[in-house]
C-alpha positions as a Python dict, from the first residue, in 0.01 Angstrom:
ca = {
    (1, 'X'): (0, 0, 0),
    (2, 'X'): (329, 66, 159),
    (3, 'X'): (180, 7, 499),
    (4, 'X'): (45, -322, 384),
    (5, 'X'): (383, -430, 247),
    (6, 'X'): (544, -324, 568),
    (7, 'X'): (295, -533, 765),
    (8, 'X'): (342, -826, 533),
    (9, 'X'): (720, -816, 571),
    (10, 'X'): (683, -788, 945),
    (11, 'X'): (453, -1089, 941),
    (12, 'X'): (703, -1286, 733),
    (13, 'X'): (977, -1200, 979),
    (14, 'X'): (756, -1304, 1272),
    (15, 'X'): (644, -1623, 1106),
    (16, 'X'): (922, -1850, 1242),
    (17, 'X'): (863, -1712, 1592),
    (18, 'X'): (492, -1765, 1549),
    (19, 'X'): (545, -2120, 1428),
    (20, 'X'): (775, -2193, 1722),
    (21, 'X'): (530, -2044, 1974),
    (22, 'X'): (246, -2232, 1809),
    (23, 'X'): (447, -2558, 1832),
    (24, 'X'): (521, -2492, 2200),
    (25, 'X'): (160, -2413, 2276),
    (26, 'X'): (48, -2725, 2087),
    (27, 'X'): (307, -2935, 2273),
    (28, 'X'): (194, -2789, 2608),
    (29, 'X'): (-170, -2860, 2524),
    (30, 'X'): (-82, -3217, 2423),
    (31, 'X'): (123, -3262, 2740),
    (32, 'X'): (-167, -3132, 2953),
    (33, 'X'): (-405, -3362, 2767),
    (34, 'X'): (-174, -3661, 2809),
    (35, 'X'): (-128, -3582, 3178),
    (36, 'X'): (-503, -3546, 3234),
    (37, 'X'): (-569, -3859, 3030),
    (38, 'X'): (-304, -4050, 3224),
    (39, 'X'): (-458, -3937, 3554),
    (40, 'X'): (-805, -4031, 3433),
    (41, 'X'): (-676, -4365, 3303),
    (42, 'X'): (-499, -4432, 3635),
    (43, 'X'): (-819, -4345, 3823),
    (44, 'X'): (-1024, -4582, 3603),
    (45, 'X'): (-762, -4854, 3640),
    (46, 'X'): (-760, -4813, 4020),
    (47, 'X'): (-1141, -4815, 4035),
    (48, 'X'): (-1155, -5124, 3814),
    (49, 'X'): (-895, -5296, 4032),
    (50, 'X'): (-1099, -5208, 4342),
    (51, 'X'): (-1417, -5345, 4183),
    (52, 'X'): (-1236, -5662, 4081),
    (53, 'X'): (-1091, -5699, 4433),
    (54, 'X'): (-1435, -5645, 4588),
    (55, 'X'): (-1585, -5899, 4349),
    (56, 'X'): (-1308, -6149, 4423),
    (57, 'X'): (-1357, -6096, 4799),
    (58, 'X'): (-1735, -6138, 4762),
    (59, 'X'): (-1691, -6454, 4554),
    (60, 'X'): (-1441, -6591, 4807),
    (61, 'X'): (-1681, -6515, 5093),
    (62, 'X'): (-1966, -6683, 4905),
    (63, 'X'): (-1742, -6982, 4834),
    (64, 'X'): (-1643, -7008, 5200),
    (65, 'X'): (-2007, -6975, 5306),
    (66, 'X'): (-2108, -7248, 5062),
    (67, 'X'): (-1826, -7472, 5185),
    (68, 'X'): (-1927, -7407, 5546),
    (69, 'X'): (-2290, -7481, 5465),
    (70, 'X'): (-2188, -7802, 5286),
    (71, 'X'): (-1967, -7900, 5581),
    (72, 'X'): (-2255, -7837, 5822),
    (73, 'X'): (-2490, -8041, 5605),
    (74, 'X'): (-2238, -8326, 5591),
    (75, 'X'): (-2190, -8310, 5968),
    (76, 'X'): (-2567, -8306, 6018),
    (77, 'X'): (-2607, -8601, 5782),
    (78, 'X'): (-2329, -8791, 5958),
    (79, 'X'): (-2489, -8715, 6293),
    (80, 'X'): (-2827, -8838, 6167),
    (81, 'X'): (-2663, -9153, 6033),
    (82, 'X'): (-2488, -9208, 6368),
    (83, 'X'): (-2816, -9152, 6553),
    (84, 'X'): (-2997, -9393, 6319),
    (85, 'X'): (-2719, -9650, 6366),
    (86, 'X'): (-2731, -9606, 6744),
    (87, 'X'): (-3109, -9636, 6737),
    (88, 'X'): (-3087, -9952, 6523),
    (89, 'X'): (-2825, -10097, 6759),
    (90, 'X'): (-3045, -10011, 7059),
    (91, 'X'): (-3346, -10170, 6890),
    (92, 'X'): (-3136, -10478, 6807),
    (93, 'X'): (-3015, -10495, 7168),
    (94, 'X'): (-3372, -10463, 7298),
    (95, 'X'): (-3487, -10739, 7062),
    (96, 'X'): (-3199, -10959, 7173),
    (97, 'X'): (-3283, -10889, 7539),
    (98, 'X'): (-3651, -10961, 7474),
    (99, 'X'): (-3564, -11284, 7294),
    (100, 'X'): (-3330, -11380, 7577),
    (101, 'X'): (-3600, -11301, 7835),
    (102, 'X'): (-3853, -11501, 7632),
    (103, 'X'): (-3609, -11792, 7610),
    (104, 'X'): (-3544, -11777, 7985),
    (105, 'X'): (-3919, -11770, 8046),
    (106, 'X'): (-3969, -12071, 7816),
    (107, 'X'): (-3687, -12254, 7991),
    (108, 'X'): (-3839, -12169, 8331),
    (109, 'X'): (-4183, -12285, 8218),
    (110, 'X'): (-4027, -12600, 8070),
    (111, 'X'): (-3834, -12662, 8393),
    (112, 'X'): (-4153, -12613, 8597),
    (113, 'X'): (-4334, -12852, 8364),
    (114, 'X'): (-4058, -13111, 8403),
    (115, 'X'): (-4059, -13068, 8779),
    (116, 'X'): (-4438, -13106, 8779),
    (117, 'X'): (-4410, -13420, 8566),
    (118, 'X'): (-4139, -13557, 8794),
    (119, 'X'): (-4355, -13475, 9099),
    (120, 'X'): (-4657, -13640, 8939),
    (121, 'X'): (-4446, -13942, 8842),
    (122, 'X'): (-4314, -13961, 9198),
    (123, 'X'): (-4670, -13931, 9335),
    (124, 'X'): (-4788, -14197, 9095),
    (125, 'X'): (-4501, -14421, 9196),
    (126, 'X'): (-4585, -14364, 9560),
    (127, 'X'): (-4947, -14447, 9490),
    (128, 'X'): (-4853, -14769, 9307),
    (129, 'X'): (-4627, -14877, 9589),
    (130, 'X'): (-4896, -14808, 9846),
    (131, 'X'): (-5161, -14995, 9644),
    (132, 'X'): (-4933, -15298, 9611),
    (133, 'X'): (-4890, -15309, 9983),
    (134, 'X'): (-5257, -15328, 10030),
    (135, 'X'): (-5350, -14975, 10079),
    (136, 'X'): (-5646, -14822, 9915),
    (137, 'X'): (-5654, -14548, 9666),
    (138, 'X'): (-5495, -14233, 9790),
    (139, 'X'): (-5704, -13971, 9959),
    (140, 'X'): (-5810, -13684, 9740),
    (141, 'X'): (-5573, -13394, 9763),
    (142, 'X'): (-5680, -13049, 9840),
    (143, 'X'): (-5551, -12859, 9541),
    (144, 'X'): (-5704, -12529, 9629),
}
């Protein structure tokens, strides 16, 4: 029994030291945990930031690609419109030239017809004058 009392007293004397050591060990464990957690949290934060940056870069690249594609489509559409306009202008010019050529041809044919009428009128006048002077009908002309 005496031994047990001796041990109990010794334990009571050691108790404050034990409590202090226990507090220190607990504080060290908490500090290690907080440090490890902080490192892990920093790693997760960095990885998340990298993922977000990659996503933002990818979205920006997709946006630029879409804008470039839209710009190319608009340029292509504008080029097609310009080609269609040029083609319409060319067609209009051809029609105008054809109409002008047709008008010139009609005017030429009309001028030839007038000249032919004038020639016939002059021939007829010549024939009338010759008949009045006593001449006979004119000799048949070789038209071939």
